[in-house]
């Protein structure tokens, strides 16, 4: 018998027919007979169940052909059920044991009885358990049962990792993008989200995804469609424990844009508070905090906002903000700082530096070339270029005014203002301020930069010519500005610039030919500035920036020094004393919280006045021609630019009043030092000292400028005058305490150690 007989289908023979008809199979092995027998279940319901085995006798047996034929008959009768379960001789692919009933995956995992029906063919009936519990009933050949303990430990580990990631995102204030308000934008153009890093992607994944989007789409720079919360619990209406209504927010924004905005017009009054929050939360809450300085409906709002806002500031900066609107918020905070009682704890100079560096990182110094400072495509419109230009101008204005007011080297850069493009798109108010502040920068760099170097002698004649040249330039600027747009605010800044220039006279030596004329110009500049400030209407005066407060102090100290020097006989002493007294009262009105810097500095001025009885001894010395200049007006502090006169006065005040006077600063909130009224109000016609009811003592007659300089030098050496110092910080450090009187109550807990 050949192999071809087994390969080809056998032809029906009489013997095969007899075998098929016979009830007892013949020439079939017992195993095959047992496997081929029909079970009662098959005969009862007509269905065929899988057989335990279907073993065919070896092909090489004597009756192999007959058995092969019977096997072929059973194969066709079972529709391939057996052939589907045994190993294929062609492919050799391993399969499960033929005829073994398998449970579904879930029942195998739980070791439960399963009545799944798989076959014949594609027929599949899920088991009752999976149907009852709505499980996916399936049978996989590569399924392996897992122990409950291992699965439980793996799930616990994954849950711990998820909780750690969630805690990290909550600590950063991250939330789902869908939780924020509606997107801020006017059209459907694709927006480049520059607000913050991706909330739920690592740095590599976020950068890669954004790069792919940048390559496939065109983007232009616009305000972000959403921005994650900076601090947990922050929303447009609430920050930490402070919650405001829509009406309160509208009122605060109205206060800001009507009163504070004219001093620094960097924002758009047409935007709503929710739109500014969409730009950046820090900008929104900074506007609210600035307006809260004069919010009579809730006087305690500024105190309540101070701590949450400070936390938001440092949290924002620690995350390296990716949107230039943060610079606007920092500019407002540097112009109207949060109240504090210590200059050493005030972060204004630090915030100014961060603001300036962030602005250059964003490319604001090249407003029309933002693409050069961005990793993605930026298409700027004209309004975008104008906003970036106005922001850059504001940053330079704030940096320059703060440097002048603090007596620090300037940080601003003005080359762009001379040779830059798109200057015609700048706001007229900012254009005027840029001219004034650029002038102050020039004066600082040329007249005050080298004053600390005593080795190099300055050519006094050349210095005098420079001062005269700058004075003529300032007069021309004033004429130009007043002819184009005359406003009290611009007049105020022009007078402050004039005082900044004229205070350089205190650095001249008494032997200088123009020394007397320089002091006269100081008196005129200080009197003009104080007169303009005191004549301001209340709707402007109460909202002046910190820079104006510092220039008020410089002008008042200048008058005080002149009233207690040889030059007092050259000036109108009663008028000067009246201006000084009103200046101290004006500083106290500018205070926004008890025991803040304006109130403490006003107390220092009052104590200086009380100790010196300024001008009393000079009222009847009419022979001014015989008075020779002396060194009573020379400064020991010479490294703080034009504000050296103020810091020098603080050192002298410490020497005069001692520890008792410094302690009085803490009690000045309840019992402020008053300036004697008879010095300038009740006595219209001064009387000679001999006819006065009470003659001042010799100690009282010793003015601030007329102190014994040997004694001053001794005190200076005791304080180590050559060290790096901050006189205001040393003199004014204290606790910002609120003892009631502002509607807070006695036990509000509003006691800060700033």
XYZ file of C-alpha atoms in Angstrom:
754
model
C 0.000 0.000 0.000
C 1.456 3.355 -1.004
C 1.345 6.684 0.940
C -0.714 8.206 -1.804
C -3.584 6.056 -0.653
C -3.616 7.865 2.645
C -3.217 11.322 1.092
C -6.078 11.044 -1.380
C -9.677 10.778 -0.206
C -10.688 7.106 -0.229
C -13.354 6.017 -2.629
C -16.464 4.491 -1.097
C -16.232 0.729 -1.125
C -18.728 -1.959 -0.139
C -16.625 -2.747 2.876
C -16.732 0.873 4.044
C -20.493 0.959 3.531
C -20.922 -2.169 5.592
C -18.783 -0.671 8.318
C -20.803 2.500 8.373
C -24.027 0.557 8.641
C -22.803 -1.863 11.236
C -23.526 -0.841 14.891
C -20.262 -2.401 16.040
C -17.153 -0.926 14.485
C -14.627 -3.443 13.185
C -10.884 -3.164 12.745
C -10.797 -0.139 15.054
C -8.636 0.083 18.077
C -10.313 0.156 21.456
C -9.211 3.711 22.036
C -10.607 4.860 18.749
C -13.783 2.884 19.410
C -14.199 4.472 22.768
C -13.495 7.887 21.332
C -15.885 7.414 18.467
C -18.824 6.200 20.565
C -21.753 8.534 20.788
C -22.621 9.735 24.257
C -26.165 9.839 25.540
C -26.015 13.592 25.589
C -25.357 13.683 21.886
C -28.274 11.488 21.079
C -30.611 13.369 23.404
C -30.241 16.979 22.295
C -28.497 16.496 18.992
C -25.442 18.432 20.082
C -21.962 17.073 19.992
C -19.743 17.330 23.050
C -15.974 17.243 22.941
C -14.463 13.751 23.310
C -11.824 12.839 25.851
C -9.489 11.717 23.106
C -9.511 10.814 19.514
C -6.541 8.570 19.093
C -5.963 7.053 15.740
C -3.891 3.933 15.356
C -0.518 4.302 13.775
C -0.405 4.802 10.089
C 1.975 1.954 9.596
C -0.490 -0.737 10.989
C -1.959 -3.374 8.784
C -5.399 -1.842 8.878
C -4.194 1.728 8.712
C -6.099 2.463 5.536
C -9.387 1.372 7.012
C -8.799 3.266 10.209
C -7.815 6.302 8.224
C -11.063 6.193 6.431
C -13.035 5.893 9.633
C -11.016 8.805 11.097
C -11.797 10.890 8.038
C -15.484 10.111 8.496
C -15.393 11.238 12.123
C -13.442 14.375 11.194
C -16.149 15.443 8.740
C -18.860 14.483 11.180
C -17.423 16.653 13.992
C -16.729 19.670 11.707
C -13.119 19.751 12.551
C -13.555 19.831 16.351
C -10.841 17.274 16.858
C -8.532 18.601 14.196
C -8.782 22.017 15.770
C -7.533 20.680 19.077
C -4.638 18.479 18.092
C -1.230 19.588 16.878
C -1.138 20.426 13.203
C 1.384 18.268 11.333
C 1.873 21.107 8.850
C 2.412 24.162 11.027
C 3.548 22.392 14.165
C 1.875 25.164 16.264
C 1.222 24.010 19.809
C -2.391 24.011 20.916
C -4.152 23.027 24.145
C -4.980 19.417 24.738
C -7.756 18.267 22.452
C -11.125 17.834 23.989
C -10.311 19.667 27.250
C -13.000 22.084 28.332
C -11.511 25.454 29.309
C -12.971 28.083 31.617
C -12.966 31.803 30.803
C -10.252 34.082 32.115
C -12.222 35.533 35.011
C -13.443 32.140 36.231
C -9.930 30.746 36.002
C -8.640 33.687 38.021
C -11.223 33.033 40.730
C -11.064 29.203 40.417
C -14.813 28.926 39.850
C -16.965 26.609 37.776
C -17.572 27.992 34.300
C -20.174 27.006 31.739
C -18.800 28.922 28.794
C -19.504 27.393 25.398
C -16.862 27.916 22.735
C -17.588 26.368 19.346
C -18.357 24.850 17.077
C -16.801 27.306 14.673
C -17.223 30.938 15.682
C -20.016 30.194 18.112
C -19.337 31.543 21.585
C -21.688 31.723 24.555
C -20.471 33.657 27.659
C -20.746 31.972 30.992
C -23.521 32.848 33.415
C -21.167 34.437 35.936
C -19.719 36.929 33.455
C -23.197 37.785 32.212
C -24.434 38.330 35.759
C -21.527 40.615 36.773
C -21.276 42.236 33.329
C -17.735 41.038 32.786
C -15.884 40.524 29.573
C -15.995 36.771 29.089
C -13.061 35.649 26.985
C -10.611 32.761 26.656
C -6.975 33.575 25.964
C -4.358 30.933 25.344
C -1.618 33.000 26.975
C -3.637 33.811 30.092
C -1.843 33.214 33.379
C -3.523 33.357 36.703
C -2.150 35.934 39.180
C -2.227 35.558 42.890
C -4.382 37.990 44.842
C -1.555 39.060 47.078
C 0.741 40.064 44.220
C -2.055 41.918 42.432
C -3.036 43.728 45.612
C 0.529 44.829 46.319
C 0.891 46.136 42.774
C -2.332 48.101 43.046
C -1.271 49.614 46.377
C 2.045 50.659 44.869
C 0.350 52.325 41.901
C -2.080 54.086 44.226
C 0.753 55.488 46.343
C 2.527 56.775 43.242
C -0.671 58.414 42.020
C -1.200 60.089 45.391
C 2.358 61.437 45.398
C 1.941 62.923 41.928
C -1.388 64.441 42.902
C 0.141 66.020 45.996
C 2.932 67.515 43.883
C 0.484 69.066 41.435
C -1.699 70.408 44.245
C 1.355 71.937 45.908
C 2.099 73.785 42.661
C -1.509 74.864 42.351
C -2.086 72.876 39.170
C -5.559 72.019 38.075
C -7.259 70.700 34.973
C -7.416 73.105 32.094
C -11.143 72.602 31.835
C -11.665 74.045 35.322
C -10.651 77.589 34.315
C -12.874 80.275 32.910
C -13.616 80.939 29.267
C -10.626 81.659 27.057
C -9.600 85.255 26.583
C -9.333 86.041 22.922
C -11.170 87.818 20.191
C -10.818 85.402 17.319
C -10.333 81.771 16.578
C -6.664 81.955 15.693
C -4.439 79.345 17.323
C -3.028 80.680 20.551
C 0.471 80.050 21.812
C 0.003 79.157 25.467
C 2.897 80.949 27.184
C 1.373 80.964 30.636
C 3.106 78.091 32.399
C 4.704 74.681 31.876
C 2.455 71.777 31.019
C 0.558 70.802 34.131
C 0.569 67.064 33.656
C 3.587 66.477 31.427
C 7.230 66.269 32.273
C 9.589 68.874 30.856
C 10.789 66.625 28.043
C 7.319 65.491 27.011
C 5.916 69.025 27.176
C 8.746 70.464 25.098
C 8.448 67.682 22.533
C 4.685 68.032 22.165
C 4.891 71.791 21.849
C 7.673 71.543 19.282
C 5.577 69.206 17.168
C 2.659 71.601 17.332
C 4.893 74.516 16.426
C 6.135 72.708 13.351
C 2.675 71.780 12.153
C 0.739 74.962 12.990
C 1.220 78.697 12.778
C 1.129 80.417 16.152
C 1.100 84.037 17.220
C 1.559 85.412 20.677
C -1.666 86.129 22.523
C -2.860 86.033 26.115
C -3.146 82.436 27.329
C -6.392 80.581 26.953
C -6.025 79.274 30.486
C -3.613 79.558 33.334
C -3.204 77.180 36.253
C -3.807 78.446 39.726
C -0.702 80.005 41.250
C -1.716 79.172 44.796
C -4.321 76.642 45.865
C -7.724 78.193 46.293
C -7.054 81.128 43.969
C -9.738 82.307 41.593
C -10.778 85.665 40.117
C -12.857 86.346 43.221
C -10.890 84.686 46.005
C -7.338 84.277 47.180
C -6.716 82.199 50.262
C -9.257 83.368 52.855
C -10.151 86.604 51.056
C -13.287 86.502 48.932
C -14.712 89.464 47.040
C -17.957 89.953 45.184
C -18.236 91.075 41.595
C -19.410 94.491 42.754
C -16.400 94.897 45.024
C -14.045 93.906 42.215
C -15.708 96.377 39.871
C -15.391 99.142 42.480
C -11.729 98.352 43.087
C -10.957 98.397 39.384
C -12.756 101.693 39.046
C -10.657 103.155 41.872
C -7.468 101.950 40.246
C -8.136 103.246 36.750
C -9.553 106.565 37.922
C -6.901 107.409 40.534
C -3.787 105.220 40.295
C -3.668 104.576 36.557
C -2.754 108.176 35.503
C 0.557 107.878 37.378
C 1.552 104.723 35.445
C -0.673 104.212 32.362
C 0.539 100.768 31.340
C -2.795 98.926 31.456
C -5.883 99.125 29.267
C -8.897 100.622 31.110
C -11.272 98.904 28.699
C -10.463 95.417 29.990
C -12.573 93.850 32.696
C -11.246 92.244 35.867
C -11.892 88.720 34.560
C -9.871 89.529 31.442
C -6.916 90.676 33.532
C -7.143 87.491 35.554
C -7.003 85.553 32.276
C -3.805 87.429 31.395
C -2.234 86.432 34.709
C -3.618 85.972 38.249
C -0.768 87.988 39.774
C -1.627 90.994 37.618
C -5.275 90.815 38.629
C -4.639 90.620 42.356
C -1.930 93.277 42.187
C -4.461 95.702 40.730
C -6.864 94.804 43.523
C -4.167 95.303 46.197
C -3.113 98.691 44.812
C -6.707 99.896 44.725
C -7.274 98.541 48.250
C -4.887 101.212 49.577
C -7.757 103.695 49.323
C -10.794 101.431 49.505
C -12.966 103.023 52.166
C -15.708 100.401 51.915
C -13.364 97.798 53.472
C -10.319 99.437 55.137
C -8.875 96.098 56.269
C -8.722 94.659 52.757
C -5.095 95.641 52.132
C -3.951 93.914 55.321
C -5.923 90.805 54.428
C -4.437 90.707 50.925
C -0.832 91.351 51.900
C 0.232 87.852 52.975
C -1.584 85.925 50.184
C -0.268 88.345 47.581
C 3.303 88.056 48.828
C 3.003 84.270 48.642
C 1.673 84.516 45.096
C 4.561 86.809 44.083
C 7.312 84.448 45.184
C 5.481 81.366 43.932
C 5.128 82.953 40.509
C 8.771 83.946 40.328
C 9.946 80.526 41.516
C 8.178 78.905 38.568
C 9.919 81.224 36.034
C 6.825 82.805 34.473
C 6.560 82.517 30.708
C 4.383 85.545 29.995
C 5.468 89.180 30.021
C 2.318 90.421 31.763
C 4.037 89.432 35.011
C 6.339 92.424 34.430
C 3.311 94.715 34.544
C 2.351 93.331 37.935
C 5.896 93.793 39.247
C 5.942 97.360 37.935
C 2.799 98.169 39.912
C 4.199 96.523 43.036
C 7.407 98.562 42.776
C 5.478 101.793 42.233
C 3.071 101.220 45.137
C 4.806 98.699 47.436
C 2.995 96.725 50.067
C 3.200 98.477 53.452
C 6.136 97.691 55.695
C 7.924 99.316 58.602
C 11.458 98.338 57.614
C 13.405 99.260 54.514
C 15.668 96.257 55.031
C 12.668 93.937 54.670
C 11.189 95.719 51.648
C 11.828 93.669 48.477
C 11.287 96.533 46.031
C 14.844 96.684 44.714
C 14.909 92.899 44.333
C 11.615 92.881 42.446
C 12.867 95.658 40.200
C 15.881 93.637 39.175
C 13.778 90.544 38.534
C 11.299 92.605 36.543
C 14.028 94.079 34.360
C 15.718 90.736 33.703
C 12.438 88.999 32.888
C 11.575 91.789 30.452
C 14.808 91.228 28.544
C 14.268 87.473 28.668
C 10.901 88.015 26.953
C 12.537 90.314 24.386
C 10.576 93.414 25.368
C 13.627 95.577 24.650
C 13.110 94.543 21.018
C 9.315 94.734 20.896
C 9.001 93.996 17.169
C 11.422 91.047 17.226
C 9.775 88.751 19.723
C 10.510 85.808 17.423
C 14.212 86.065 18.270
C 13.471 85.378 21.944
C 10.927 82.605 21.533
C 11.152 78.897 20.762
C 8.086 78.976 18.560
C 6.658 81.147 15.855
C 5.312 84.501 17.017
C 3.213 86.640 14.684
C 2.721 90.073 16.233
C 0.017 92.517 15.298
C 0.400 96.268 15.638
C -1.432 96.304 18.961
C 0.850 93.547 20.263
C 3.949 95.557 19.338
C 2.486 98.663 20.963
C 1.707 96.785 24.175
C 5.198 95.310 24.365
C 6.713 98.745 23.704
C 4.584 100.425 26.385
C 5.467 97.661 28.834
C 9.189 98.080 28.156
C 8.902 101.860 28.585
C 7.054 101.377 31.868
C 9.720 98.989 33.151
C 12.460 101.524 32.450
C 10.442 104.334 34.028
C 9.824 102.334 37.194
C 13.435 101.122 37.396
C 14.798 104.643 36.991
C 12.427 106.281 39.479
C 13.112 103.566 42.038
C 16.876 103.937 41.618
C 16.570 107.687 42.101
C 14.305 107.322 45.129
C 16.498 104.669 46.744
C 19.800 106.348 45.896
C 21.020 103.323 43.953
C 22.801 103.018 40.585
C 20.314 103.076 37.704
C 19.214 99.848 36.065
C 17.348 101.400 33.161
C 18.556 101.470 29.574
C 17.655 104.359 27.296
C 19.476 103.676 24.034
C 16.263 102.196 22.621
C 14.448 105.456 23.328
C 16.892 107.417 21.170
C 17.350 105.002 18.269
C 14.468 102.554 18.683
C 11.685 101.784 16.255
C 7.930 102.117 16.686
C 8.265 104.989 19.168
C 5.271 106.634 17.537
C 3.116 103.812 18.949
C 3.978 104.682 22.555
C 1.381 106.313 24.765
C 1.884 110.094 25.070
C 1.922 109.908 28.875
C 4.688 107.321 28.836
C 6.555 109.312 26.210
C 6.692 112.318 28.535
C 7.772 110.212 31.493
C 10.533 108.622 29.420
C 11.977 112.045 28.636
C 11.987 113.017 32.307
C 13.424 109.751 33.589
C 16.063 109.671 30.857
C 17.145 113.113 32.054
C 17.400 111.819 35.641
C 19.497 108.903 34.433
C 21.913 111.273 32.691
C 22.223 113.438 35.805
C 22.878 110.390 38.005
C 25.545 108.940 35.753
C 27.427 112.225 35.249
C 27.052 114.136 38.530
C 26.657 111.481 41.226
C 28.516 108.397 40.017
C 32.017 109.563 40.957
C 31.153 111.355 44.197
C 32.307 108.446 46.335
C 35.819 108.545 44.827
C 37.779 111.086 46.875
C 41.086 110.318 45.141
C 40.116 111.865 41.828
C 39.567 115.599 42.115
C 36.583 116.915 40.191
C 37.014 120.016 38.070
C 34.569 122.355 39.805
C 34.315 124.762 36.885
C 33.503 121.961 34.466
C 31.010 120.524 36.942
C 29.303 123.900 37.217
C 29.026 124.144 33.443
C 27.466 120.675 33.292
C 24.873 121.591 35.904
C 23.964 124.764 34.029
C 23.678 122.829 30.779
C 21.376 120.260 32.366
C 19.274 123.028 33.895
C 18.735 124.639 30.495
C 17.868 121.258 29.022
C 15.303 120.684 31.761
C 13.750 124.103 31.176
C 13.414 123.404 27.469
C 11.825 120.031 28.230
C 9.370 121.660 30.615
C 8.370 124.255 28.031
C 7.861 121.558 25.407
C 5.820 119.283 27.641
C 3.703 122.048 29.090
C 2.910 123.347 25.620
C 1.807 119.946 24.313
C 0.131 118.413 27.356
C -0.037 120.147 30.674
C -1.083 118.011 33.641
C -0.375 118.214 37.378
C 1.262 114.777 37.297
C 3.847 115.759 34.683
C 4.522 119.017 36.507
C 5.120 117.001 39.650
C 7.688 114.750 37.972
C 9.423 117.742 36.382
C 9.844 119.370 39.802
C 11.194 116.108 41.201
C 13.759 115.931 38.371
C 14.799 119.530 39.100
C 15.351 118.695 42.766
C 17.373 115.632 41.777
C 19.648 117.884 39.747
C 19.986 120.654 42.333
C 20.770 118.334 45.255
C 24.212 117.884 43.738
C 25.123 121.216 45.409
C 25.507 119.410 48.738
C 28.478 117.547 47.253
C 30.357 120.751 46.428
C 33.027 122.154 48.694
C 32.399 125.435 50.540
C 35.306 127.001 48.691
C 33.634 126.492 45.325
C 32.837 129.858 43.662
C 29.246 128.865 42.900
C 28.588 127.280 46.310
C 26.141 129.947 47.518
C 24.234 130.029 44.238
C 24.013 126.232 44.311
C 22.423 126.307 47.779
C 19.990 128.942 46.571
C 18.968 126.668 43.716
C 18.475 123.805 46.182
C 16.145 125.960 48.235
C 14.177 127.026 45.160
C 13.856 123.474 43.834
C 12.807 122.028 47.212
C 10.293 124.816 47.840
C 8.830 124.464 44.341
C 8.371 120.699 44.672
C 6.730 120.929 48.093
C 4.467 123.747 46.938
C 3.288 121.765 43.921
C 2.643 118.675 46.053
C 0.778 120.538 48.766
C -1.385 122.274 46.159
C -2.464 119.001 44.570
C -6.161 118.193 44.925
C -6.999 115.371 47.267
C -8.140 113.115 44.398
C -4.540 113.175 43.150
C -2.481 113.614 46.298
C -3.636 110.449 48.092
C -2.574 108.244 45.173
C 0.998 109.436 44.533
C 3.625 106.679 44.144
C 6.367 105.832 46.602
C 8.885 107.774 44.501
C 7.039 111.033 45.231
C 7.066 110.231 48.955
C 10.841 109.849 48.817
C 11.272 113.143 46.981
C 9.059 114.864 49.578
C 11.432 113.569 52.234
C 14.468 114.800 50.296
C 12.941 118.265 49.880
C 11.929 118.491 53.552
C 15.378 117.416 54.749
C 16.980 119.970 52.416
C 14.910 122.762 53.934
C 15.750 121.504 57.399
C 19.475 121.551 56.682
C 19.333 125.031 55.183
C 17.332 126.380 58.121
C 20.033 125.148 60.504
C 23.031 126.427 58.580
C 24.767 129.687 57.780
C 22.543 130.012 54.717
C 19.346 130.511 56.745
C 19.802 134.285 56.551
C 19.498 134.092 52.753
C 16.058 132.494 52.642
C 12.533 133.232 53.818
C 12.694 131.396 57.143
C 8.972 131.548 58.122
C 7.899 130.308 54.712
C 10.452 127.500 54.777
C 9.365 126.425 58.238
C 5.739 126.423 57.163
C 6.577 124.239 54.151
C 8.474 121.814 56.370
C 5.607 121.508 58.825
C 3.085 120.917 56.055
C 5.376 118.345 54.486
C 5.458 116.296 57.673
C 1.668 116.379 57.855
C 1.455 115.409 54.191
C 3.654 112.368 54.793
C 1.367 111.254 57.578
C -1.638 111.583 55.277
C 0.087 109.376 52.720
C 0.306 106.536 55.231
C -1.906 103.582 54.355
C -1.328 101.541 57.516
C -0.317 102.345 61.045
C 3.426 102.467 61.645
C 4.349 102.076 57.985
C 7.336 103.821 56.409
C 5.669 107.188 55.595
C 4.423 107.493 59.162
C 7.736 106.487 60.701
C 9.732 108.823 58.459
C 7.366 111.670 59.270
C 8.025 110.991 62.949
C 11.783 111.172 62.291
C 11.348 114.560 60.628
C 9.252 115.790 63.556
C 11.869 114.687 66.086
C 14.600 116.388 64.073
C 12.588 119.581 64.060
C 11.854 119.398 67.754
C 15.506 118.934 68.643
C 16.817 121.712 66.438
C 14.184 124.513 66.625
C 15.007 125.156 63.014
C 15.558 128.722 62.011
C 14.935 130.358 65.411
C 18.508 131.529 65.828
C 18.713 132.930 62.277
C 15.587 135.114 62.219
C 17.309 138.394 63.120
C 20.741 137.901 61.560
C 20.083 140.313 58.708
C 23.703 140.999 57.895
C 24.126 138.148 55.462
C 27.101 139.694 53.706
C 29.373 139.029 56.676
C 28.470 135.334 56.915
C 31.070 133.059 55.376
C 30.314 129.558 54.093
C 31.357 126.762 56.395
C 31.308 122.993 56.220
C 28.099 122.551 58.214
C 26.256 121.327 55.126
C 28.828 118.720 54.120
C 27.551 115.155 53.850
C 29.033 112.116 55.503
C 26.856 109.778 53.410
C 27.911 110.372 49.819
C 27.201 107.112 48.012
C 23.406 107.350 47.718
C 23.164 109.806 44.821
C 20.809 112.728 45.431
C 19.130 110.881 48.307
C 22.390 110.997 50.268
C 20.973 114.087 51.973
C 18.159 111.966 53.434
C 20.365 109.098 54.590
C 22.828 111.571 56.056
C 20.000 113.141 58.065
C 19.056 109.728 59.439
C 22.574 109.210 60.730
C 22.535 112.614 62.385
C 19.101 111.939 63.860
C 20.395 108.792 65.520
C 23.257 110.782 66.989
C 20.913 113.473 68.303
C 17.952 111.587 69.719
C 19.735 108.458 70.908
C 17.968 105.305 71.952
C 15.081 107.191 73.540
C 14.145 108.830 70.273
C 14.374 105.546 68.425
C 12.046 103.957 70.925
C 9.576 106.768 70.406
C 9.039 105.534 66.870
C 7.142 102.598 68.292
C 4.884 104.875 70.330
C 4.392 107.435 67.581
C 1.337 105.595 66.272
C -0.701 106.582 69.318
C 1.203 109.716 70.347
C 2.977 111.293 67.348
C 5.470 114.073 67.920
C 3.984 117.453 67.080
C 5.805 120.432 65.638
C 5.452 123.492 67.886
C 2.755 125.747 66.487
C 4.366 128.910 67.784
C 7.261 128.358 65.427
C 5.221 129.134 62.342
C 1.561 129.861 63.069
C 0.877 131.815 66.225
C 3.838 134.148 65.833
C 3.188 136.250 62.735
C 5.822 138.817 63.694
C 8.950 137.204 65.094
C 10.383 138.643 68.286
C 14.040 139.006 69.218
C 15.365 136.228 71.418
C 15.787 138.635 74.341
C 12.096 139.560 74.353
C 10.804 136.082 73.898
C 8.800 134.567 76.707
C 10.928 131.446 76.713
C 14.375 131.615 75.253
C 15.559 128.362 73.690
C 18.339 126.586 75.473
C 21.823 126.327 74.073
C 21.218 122.724 73.217
C 18.040 123.596 71.343
C 19.845 126.340 69.472
C 22.319 123.785 68.165
C 20.831 123.052 64.753
C 21.149 119.955 62.699
C 23.624 121.623 60.417
C 25.430 123.387 63.245
C 26.364 120.384 65.337
C 29.888 120.083 66.652
C 31.613 118.163 63.883
C 34.200 116.663 66.212
C 31.359 115.024 68.097
C 29.789 113.900 64.840
C 33.025 112.347 63.686
C 33.313 110.424 66.948
C 29.820 109.094 66.559
C 30.512 108.178 62.962
C 33.550 106.114 63.853
C 31.574 104.301 66.504
C 29.091 103.228 63.831
C 31.879 102.068 61.491
C 31.079 104.551 58.752
C 33.220 102.823 56.157
C 31.147 99.635 56.218
C 28.403 98.790 53.794
C 25.212 99.959 55.437
C 21.620 100.994 55.007
C 21.005 103.893 57.379
C 17.249 103.873 56.938
C 17.033 100.203 57.735
C 19.117 100.553 60.857
C 17.146 103.528 62.043
C 13.647 102.448 61.137
C 13.592 98.680 61.613
C 10.613 97.725 63.700
C 7.372 95.828 63.841
C 4.427 96.795 61.718
C 1.810 96.760 64.427
C -1.860 97.607 64.236
C -3.321 98.678 67.556
C -6.818 99.435 66.403
C -7.985 102.829 65.335
C -8.567 101.685 61.776
C -11.699 99.726 62.400
C -9.916 96.425 62.980
C -10.601 95.974 66.678
C -8.188 95.263 69.475
C -7.603 91.541 68.993
C -7.475 91.129 65.241
C -4.028 89.588 65.334
C -2.740 91.964 62.676
C 0.761 92.148 64.109
C 3.560 91.599 61.642
C 7.283 91.489 62.192
C 8.392 92.642 58.780
